[in-house]
Amino acid sequence: MQPLFTPPAPILLPIADENTGFPVRRVYCVGRNYADHAREMGHEPNRDPPFFFQKNPDNLLTGGRPFPYPAHSAEVHHEVEFVAVLSKGGSDIAPDEALSHVYGYAVGIDFTRRDLQAAAKAAGKPWTAAKAFEHSAPISAIMPAARIGHPEKARIWLDVNGTRRQAADIADMTWGMADIIAHASRLFTLAPGDVIFTGTPAGVGPVTRGDTITCGIDGIGILFVTVA
Ligand code: MN
């Protein structure tokens, strides 16, 4: 059968210092994975299994392009996150095998229409419009694990217009990367090309047009984004 129209090319993420791109299949995101952020959002931190929502591959924003402030929101928040990209998939992956599925790591921002999310939470409705909107997931170049290993401790931070807003360590995550991959693989069949955002530390807050955001994870990368 021939396709009715030409399907879009896969989204490719840049890999640091390489000419090949990483083709994206799915984007999973973990909610509430740092105790201090759970508290600032009004939740008691707990060790419940991680929960997941999704963004779309073409929501990823690369190449230093500006983030266009979205319609239908007056309160868009930054959430800096530790991101893993997978080159191996599977189901029911054991935690002690999980990191062998990771190709590399990046720093990303989970931009959130917080006003729409609050309304969705109050109404028991899904978060899709709050999370999976256009260009809502800026992401740095991927740093291959073959070069840096699998970081368990590294500073994660985000500045808006030169003022530090978020500062933590990925070691503070409630669920670490291996456990997140293992949990996700029980709920979904993971595959090469999957991208996992692992939640944000405290300090989330609003952005406005004209803001310059700089964020990073030590040893992994730095991401610059302007809000247009
Ligand atoms: Mn998030």
PDB file of C-alpha atoms and ligand atoms in Angstrom:
ATOM      1  CA  MET A   1       0.000   0.000   0.000  1.00  0.00           C
ATOM      2  CA  GLN A   2       1.260   3.500  -0.819  1.00  0.00           C
ATOM      3  CA  PRO A   3       0.900   6.268   1.773  1.00  0.00           C
ATOM      4  CA  LEU A   4      -1.838   8.778   0.993  1.00  0.00           C
ATOM      5  CA  PHE A   5       0.636  11.611   1.570  1.00  0.00           C
ATOM      6  CA  THR A   6       4.352  11.796   2.325  1.00  0.00           C
ATOM      7  CA  PRO A   7       4.787  11.050   6.021  1.00  0.00           C
ATOM      8  CA  PRO A   8       6.919  13.515   7.975  1.00  0.00           C
ATOM      9  CA  ALA A   9      10.615  12.686   8.347  1.00  0.00           C
ATOM     10  CA  PRO A  10      11.592  11.463  11.815  1.00  0.00           C
ATOM     11  CA  ILE A  11      12.646  14.111  14.321  1.00  0.00           C
ATOM     12  CA  LEU A  12      16.433  14.011  14.678  1.00  0.00           C
ATOM     13  CA  LEU A  13      18.225  15.184  17.817  1.00  0.00           C
ATOM     14  CA  PRO A  14      21.801  16.402  17.439  1.00  0.00           C
ATOM     15  CA  ILE A  15      24.524  14.319  19.065  1.00  0.00           C
ATOM     16  CA  ALA A  16      27.415  16.333  20.518  1.00  0.00           C
ATOM     17  CA  ASP A  17      30.366  16.543  18.110  1.00  0.00           C
ATOM     18  CA  GLU A  18      28.882  14.027  15.655  1.00  0.00           C
ATOM     19  CA  ASN A  19      27.250  14.321  12.262  1.00  0.00           C
ATOM     20  CA  THR A  20      24.621  11.641  12.839  1.00  0.00           C
ATOM     21  CA  GLY A  21      21.274  12.485  14.417  1.00  0.00           C
ATOM     22  CA  PHE A  22      19.279  10.503  16.972  1.00  0.00           C
ATOM     23  CA  PRO A  23      15.842   9.600  15.487  1.00  0.00           C
ATOM     24  CA  VAL A  24      13.035  10.051  18.019  1.00  0.00           C
ATOM     25  CA  ARG A  25      10.226   7.547  18.423  1.00  0.00           C
ATOM     26  CA  ARG A  26       8.354   8.542  21.598  1.00  0.00           C
ATOM     27  CA  VAL A  27       8.760  11.069  24.412  1.00  0.00           C
ATOM     28  CA  TYR A  28       7.889  10.012  27.971  1.00  0.00           C
ATOM     29  CA  CYS A  29       7.988  12.377  30.944  1.00  0.00           C
ATOM     30  CA  VAL A  30       7.916  11.632  34.688  1.00  0.00           C
ATOM     31  CA  GLY A  31       5.844  13.801  37.031  1.00  0.00           C
ATOM     32  CA  ARG A  32       6.865  14.829  40.560  1.00  0.00           C
ATOM     33  CA  ASN A  33      10.275  13.154  40.889  1.00  0.00           C
ATOM     34  CA  TYR A  34      11.965  15.568  43.319  1.00  0.00           C
ATOM     35  CA  ALA A  35      10.543  15.881  46.855  1.00  0.00           C
ATOM     36  CA  ASP A  36      11.050  19.674  46.995  1.00  0.00           C
ATOM     37  CA  HIS A  37       9.121  20.170  43.730  1.00  0.00           C
ATOM     38  CA  ALA A  38       6.308  17.861  44.904  1.00  0.00           C
ATOM     39  CA  ARG A  39       6.030  20.091  48.007  1.00  0.00           C
ATOM     40  CA  GLU A  40       6.010  23.365  46.031  1.00  0.00           C
ATOM     41  CA  MET A  41       3.142  21.956  43.929  1.00  0.00           C
ATOM     42  CA  GLY A  42       1.181  21.150  47.102  1.00  0.00           C
ATOM     43  CA  HIS A  43       1.769  17.391  47.256  1.00  0.00           C
ATOM     44  CA  GLU A  44       3.237  15.304  50.054  1.00  0.00           C
ATOM     45  CA  PRO A  45       6.395  13.627  48.641  1.00  0.00           C
ATOM     46  CA  ASN A  46       6.129   9.858  48.483  1.00  0.00           C
ATOM     47  CA  ARG A  47       7.738   6.776  46.967  1.00  0.00           C
ATOM     48  CA  ASP A  48       4.737   5.801  44.874  1.00  0.00           C
ATOM     49  CA  PRO A  49       5.889   4.346  41.554  1.00  0.00           C
ATOM     50  CA  PRO A  50       6.761   7.045  39.014  1.00  0.00           C
ATOM     51  CA  PHE A  51       3.869   8.189  36.810  1.00  0.00           C
ATOM     52  CA  PHE A  52       4.241   9.129  33.183  1.00  0.00           C
ATOM     53  CA  PHE A  53       2.761  11.529  30.681  1.00  0.00           C
ATOM     54  CA  GLN A  54       3.862  12.125  27.096  1.00  0.00           C
ATOM     55  CA  LYS A  55       4.923  14.831  24.746  1.00  0.00           C
ATOM     56  CA  ASN A  56       5.113  14.376  20.989  1.00  0.00           C
ATOM     57  CA  PRO A  57       8.405  13.909  19.142  1.00  0.00           C
ATOM     58  CA  ASP A  58       7.765  17.079  17.134  1.00  0.00           C
ATOM     59  CA  ASN A  59       7.300  19.065  20.374  1.00  0.00           C
ATOM     60  CA  LEU A  60      11.091  18.785  20.831  1.00  0.00           C
ATOM     61  CA  LEU A  61      12.865  22.073  20.100  1.00  0.00           C
ATOM     62  CA  THR A  62      16.487  21.891  18.982  1.00  0.00           C
ATOM     63  CA  GLY A  63      19.249  23.936  17.462  1.00  0.00           C
ATOM     64  CA  GLY A  64      18.951  26.977  19.715  1.00  0.00           C
ATOM     65  CA  ARG A  65      15.664  28.010  18.128  1.00  0.00           C
ATOM     66  CA  PRO A  66      13.513  30.370  20.255  1.00  0.00           C
ATOM     67  CA  PHE A  67      10.549  29.022  22.204  1.00  0.00           C
ATOM     68  CA  PRO A  68       7.387  30.718  20.913  1.00  0.00           C
ATOM     69  CA  TYR A  69       5.160  31.633  23.866  1.00  0.00           C
ATOM     70  CA  PRO A  70       2.048  29.494  23.343  1.00  0.00           C
ATOM     71  CA  ALA A  71      -1.510  30.689  22.907  1.00  0.00           C
ATOM     72  CA  HIS A  72      -4.213  29.823  25.458  1.00  0.00           C
ATOM     73  CA  SER A  73      -2.015  30.329  28.511  1.00  0.00           C
ATOM     74  CA  ALA A  74      -1.059  33.246  30.733  1.00  0.00           C
ATOM     75  CA  GLU A  75       1.221  31.157  32.967  1.00  0.00           C
ATOM     76  CA  VAL A  76       3.899  29.075  31.250  1.00  0.00           C
ATOM     77  CA  HIS A  77       6.485  27.582  33.614  1.00  0.00           C
ATOM     78  CA  HIS A  78      10.046  26.333  33.014  1.00  0.00           C
ATOM     79  CA  GLU A  79      10.994  22.876  34.321  1.00  0.00           C
ATOM     80  CA  VAL A  80      14.627  21.867  33.757  1.00  0.00           C
ATOM     81  CA  GLU A  81      15.042  18.082  33.496  1.00  0.00           C
ATOM     82  CA  PHE A  82      17.612  15.303  33.151  1.00  0.00           C
ATOM     83  CA  VAL A  83      16.842  13.414  29.923  1.00  0.00           C
ATOM     84  CA  ALA A  84      17.864   9.951  28.719  1.00  0.00           C
ATOM     85  CA  VAL A  85      17.582   8.651  25.151  1.00  0.00           C
ATOM     86  CA  LEU A  86      17.392   4.920  24.460  1.00  0.00           C
ATOM     87  CA  SER A  87      19.118   2.898  21.756  1.00  0.00           C
ATOM     88  CA  LYS A  88      17.715  -0.420  23.001  1.00  0.00           C
ATOM     89  CA  GLY A  89      14.144  -1.288  23.908  1.00  0.00           C
ATOM     90  CA  GLY A  90      12.204  -3.959  25.698  1.00  0.00           C
ATOM     91  CA  SER A  91       9.516  -4.827  28.220  1.00  0.00           C
ATOM     92  CA  ASP A  92       9.932  -5.673  31.892  1.00  0.00           C
ATOM     93  CA  ILE A  93      13.531  -4.493  31.914  1.00  0.00           C
ATOM     94  CA  ALA A  94      15.276  -5.228  35.225  1.00  0.00           C
ATOM     95  CA  PRO A  95      16.594  -2.131  37.042  1.00  0.00           C
ATOM     96  CA  ASP A  96      20.159  -3.465  37.031  1.00  0.00           C
ATOM     97  CA  GLU A  97      19.969  -3.921  33.230  1.00  0.00           C
ATOM     98  CA  ALA A  98      18.190  -0.655  32.481  1.00  0.00           C
ATOM     99  CA  LEU A  99      21.129   1.684  31.957  1.00  0.00           C
ATOM    100  CA  SER A 100      22.521  -0.573  29.224  1.00  0.00           C
ATOM    101  CA  HIS A 101      19.516   0.593  27.147  1.00  0.00           C
ATOM    102  CA  VAL A 102      20.618   4.236  27.320  1.00  0.00           C
ATOM    103  CA  TYR A 103      22.468   5.726  24.353  1.00  0.00           C
ATOM    104  CA  GLY A 104      23.083   9.074  25.994  1.00  0.00           C
ATOM    105  CA  TYR A 105      21.878  11.983  28.075  1.00  0.00           C
ATOM    106  CA  ALA A 106      20.727  15.554  27.542  1.00  0.00           C
ATOM    107  CA  VAL A 107      19.315  18.523  29.401  1.00  0.00           C
ATOM    108  CA  GLY A 108      15.773  19.508  28.501  1.00  0.00           C
ATOM    109  CA  ILE A 109      12.988  21.862  29.532  1.00  0.00           C
ATOM    110  CA  ASP A 110       9.447  20.609  30.096  1.00  0.00           C
ATOM    111  CA  PHE A 111       7.568  23.857  29.407  1.00  0.00           C
ATOM    112  CA  THR A 112       4.166  23.632  31.080  1.00  0.00           C
ATOM    113  CA  ARG A 113       1.013  25.697  30.685  1.00  0.00           C
ATOM    114  CA  ARG A 114       0.596  25.757  34.465  1.00  0.00           C
ATOM    115  CA  ASP A 115      -2.799  27.458  34.361  1.00  0.00           C
ATOM    116  CA  LEU A 116      -4.200  24.764  32.065  1.00  0.00           C
ATOM    117  CA  GLN A 117      -2.551  22.035  34.168  1.00  0.00           C
ATOM    118  CA  ALA A 118      -4.101  23.402  37.387  1.00  0.00           C
ATOM    119  CA  ALA A 119      -7.533  23.486  35.727  1.00  0.00           C
ATOM    120  CA  ALA A 120      -7.050  19.946  34.398  1.00  0.00           C
ATOM    121  CA  LYS A 121      -5.981  18.646  37.823  1.00  0.00           C
ATOM    122  CA  ALA A 122      -8.987  20.303  39.492  1.00  0.00           C
ATOM    123  CA  ALA A 123     -11.358  18.769  36.930  1.00  0.00           C
ATOM    124  CA  GLY A 124      -9.673  15.335  36.890  1.00  0.00           C
ATOM    125  CA  LYS A 125      -8.889  15.802  33.199  1.00  0.00           C
ATOM    126  CA  PRO A 126      -5.690  14.811  31.347  1.00  0.00           C
ATOM    127  CA  TRP A 127      -2.662  17.119  31.106  1.00  0.00           C
ATOM    128  CA  THR A 128      -2.218  16.927  27.333  1.00  0.00           C
ATOM    129  CA  ALA A 129      -2.948  20.581  26.542  1.00  0.00           C
ATOM    130  CA  ALA A 130      -0.768  21.653  29.482  1.00  0.00           C
ATOM    131  CA  LYS A 131       2.215  19.607  28.390  1.00  0.00           C
ATOM    132  CA  ALA A 132       2.197  18.407  24.765  1.00  0.00           C
ATOM    133  CA  PHE A 133       1.956  21.752  22.973  1.00  0.00           C
ATOM    134  CA  GLU A 134       4.116  23.009  20.100  1.00  0.00           C
ATOM    135  CA  HIS A 135       7.836  23.486  20.836  1.00  0.00           C
ATOM    136  CA  SER A 136       7.237  22.674  24.522  1.00  0.00           C
ATOM    137  CA  ALA A 137      10.368  20.561  24.961  1.00  0.00           C
ATOM    138  CA  PRO A 138      13.664  22.306  24.173  1.00  0.00           C
ATOM    139  CA  ILE A 139      16.539  19.835  24.391  1.00  0.00           C
ATOM    140  CA  SER A 140      20.345  20.054  24.194  1.00  0.00           C
ATOM    141  CA  ALA A 141      22.611  17.944  22.022  1.00  0.00           C
ATOM    142  CA  ILE A 142      22.891  14.374  23.274  1.00  0.00           C
ATOM    143  CA  MET A 143      26.021  13.401  25.183  1.00  0.00           C
ATOM    144  CA  PRO A 144      26.687   9.694  24.505  1.00  0.00           C
ATOM    145  CA  ALA A 145      27.043   7.448  27.558  1.00  0.00           C
ATOM    146  CA  ALA A 146      29.995   5.889  25.739  1.00  0.00           C
ATOM    147  CA  ARG A 147      31.849   9.138  26.488  1.00  0.00           C
ATOM    148  CA  ILE A 148      30.648  10.052  29.997  1.00  0.00           C
ATOM    149  CA  GLY A 149      29.249   6.856  31.510  1.00  0.00           C
ATOM    150  CA  HIS A 150      25.952   6.945  33.410  1.00  0.00           C
ATOM    151  CA  PRO A 151      25.897   9.957  35.745  1.00  0.00           C
ATOM    152  CA  GLU A 152      24.257   9.458  39.135  1.00  0.00           C
ATOM    153  CA  LYS A 153      25.330  12.728  40.706  1.00  0.00           C
ATOM    154  CA  ALA A 154      25.545  16.032  38.827  1.00  0.00           C
ATOM    155  CA  ARG A 155      24.365  19.614  39.383  1.00  0.00           C
ATOM    156  CA  ILE A 156      21.184  20.538  37.485  1.00  0.00           C
ATOM    157  CA  TRP A 157      20.315  24.226  37.259  1.00  0.00           C
ATOM    158  CA  LEU A 158      18.310  26.837  35.357  1.00  0.00           C
ATOM    159  CA  ASP A 159      18.719  30.621  35.134  1.00  0.00           C
ATOM    160  CA  VAL A 160      16.206  33.134  33.772  1.00  0.00           C
ATOM    161  CA  ASN A 161      17.828  36.416  32.643  1.00  0.00           C
ATOM    162  CA  GLY A 162      20.915  35.559  34.695  1.00  0.00           C
ATOM    163  CA  THR A 163      19.042  34.812  37.941  1.00  0.00           C
ATOM    164  CA  ARG A 164      19.198  31.284  39.293  1.00  0.00           C
ATOM    165  CA  ARG A 165      15.708  29.801  39.566  1.00  0.00           C
ATOM    166  CA  GLN A 166      16.343  26.055  39.874  1.00  0.00           C
ATOM    167  CA  ALA A 167      19.366  24.341  41.442  1.00  0.00           C
ATOM    168  CA  ALA A 168      19.580  20.743  42.590  1.00  0.00           C
ATOM    169  CA  ASP A 169      21.439  17.518  41.947  1.00  0.00           C
ATOM    170  CA  ILE A 170      20.186  14.612  39.860  1.00  0.00           C
ATOM    171  CA  ALA A 171      21.058  12.460  42.899  1.00  0.00           C
ATOM    172  CA  ASP A 172      18.028  14.129  44.566  1.00  0.00           C
ATOM    173  CA  MET A 173      15.586  12.405  42.203  1.00  0.00           C
ATOM    174  CA  THR A 174      13.022  10.259  44.043  1.00  0.00           C
ATOM    175  CA  TRP A 175      13.390   7.573  41.366  1.00  0.00           C
ATOM    176  CA  GLY A 176      16.753   7.296  39.634  1.00  0.00           C
ATOM    177  CA  MET A 177      17.197   6.721  35.912  1.00  0.00           C
ATOM    178  CA  ALA A 178      17.482   2.916  36.108  1.00  0.00           C
ATOM    179  CA  ASP A 179      14.270   2.594  38.138  1.00  0.00           C
ATOM    180  CA  ILE A 180      12.423   5.003  35.824  1.00  0.00           C
ATOM    181  CA  ILE A 181      13.352   2.969  32.735  1.00  0.00           C
ATOM    182  CA  ALA A 182      12.412  -0.272  34.500  1.00  0.00           C
ATOM    183  CA  HIS A 183       9.016   1.138  35.579  1.00  0.00           C
ATOM    184  CA  ALA A 184       8.315   2.588  32.126  1.00  0.00           C
ATOM    185  CA  SER A 185       9.132  -0.743  30.501  1.00  0.00           C
ATOM    186  CA  ARG A 186       6.448  -2.478  32.580  1.00  0.00           C
ATOM    187  CA  LEU A 187       3.789  -0.053  31.330  1.00  0.00           C
ATOM    188  CA  PHE A 188       4.983   0.396  27.725  1.00  0.00           C
ATOM    189  CA  THR A 189       7.145  -1.468  25.263  1.00  0.00           C
ATOM    190  CA  LEU A 190      10.227   0.701  25.001  1.00  0.00           C
ATOM    191  CA  ALA A 191      12.192   0.918  21.758  1.00  0.00           C
ATOM    192  CA  PRO A 192      15.243   2.596  20.270  1.00  0.00           C
ATOM    193  CA  GLY A 193      14.470   6.278  19.784  1.00  0.00           C
ATOM    194  CA  ASP A 194      12.529   6.710  23.012  1.00  0.00           C
ATOM    195  CA  VAL A 195      13.286   9.850  25.021  1.00  0.00           C
ATOM    196  CA  ILE A 196      12.601  10.077  28.761  1.00  0.00           C
ATOM    197  CA  PHE A 197      12.325  13.347  30.738  1.00  0.00           C
ATOM    198  CA  THR A 198      12.758  12.547  34.438  1.00  0.00           C
ATOM    199  CA  GLY A 199      11.044  15.369  36.325  1.00  0.00           C
ATOM    200  CA  THR A 200      12.100  18.746  37.689  1.00  0.00           C
ATOM    201  CA  PRO A 201      13.489  20.081  40.974  1.00  0.00           C
ATOM    202  CA  ALA A 202      11.926  22.965  42.925  1.00  0.00           C
ATOM    203  CA  GLY A 203      12.020  26.543  41.688  1.00  0.00           C
ATOM    204  CA  VAL A 204       9.691  26.290  38.707  1.00  0.00           C
ATOM    205  CA  GLY A 205       8.186  29.607  37.692  1.00  0.00           C
ATOM    206  CA  PRO A 206       6.725  31.693  34.891  1.00  0.00           C
ATOM    207  CA  VAL A 207       8.506  32.883  31.771  1.00  0.00           C
ATOM    208  CA  THR A 208       7.588  35.844  29.593  1.00  0.00           C
ATOM    209  CA  ARG A 209       8.404  36.941  26.058  1.00  0.00           C
ATOM    210  CA  GLY A 210      11.945  38.271  25.831  1.00  0.00           C
ATOM    211  CA  ASP A 211      13.321  36.063  28.625  1.00  0.00           C
ATOM    212  CA  THR A 212      16.650  34.320  28.114  1.00  0.00           C
ATOM    213  CA  ILE A 213      16.893  30.924  29.762  1.00  0.00           C
ATOM    214  CA  THR A 214      20.160  29.101  30.362  1.00  0.00           C
ATOM    215  CA  CYS A 215      20.150  25.677  31.958  1.00  0.00           C
ATOM    216  CA  GLY A 216      22.460  22.752  32.256  1.00  0.00           C
ATOM    217  CA  ILE A 217      23.603  19.550  33.866  1.00  0.00           C
ATOM    218  CA  ASP A 218      27.287  19.345  34.717  1.00  0.00           C
ATOM    219  CA  GLY A 219      29.132  16.996  32.379  1.00  0.00           C
ATOM    220  CA  ILE A 220      26.133  16.623  30.036  1.00  0.00           C
ATOM    221  CA  GLY A 221      25.389  19.932  28.415  1.00  0.00           C
ATOM    222  CA  ILE A 222      24.064  23.455  28.478  1.00  0.00           C
ATOM    223  CA  LEU A 223      20.904  24.680  26.772  1.00  0.00           C
ATOM    224  CA  PHE A 224      20.085  28.286  25.827  1.00  0.00           C
ATOM    225  CA  VAL A 225      16.521  29.239  24.986  1.00  0.00           C
ATOM    226  CA  THR A 226      14.938  32.617  24.385  1.00  0.00           C
ATOM    227  CA  VAL A 227      11.195  33.107  24.763  1.00  0.00           C
ATOM    228  CA  ALA A 228       9.729  34.722  21.656  1.00  0.00           C
TER     229      ALA A 228
HETATM  230 MN    MN B   1       8.236  18.064  34.200  1.00  0.00          MN
END
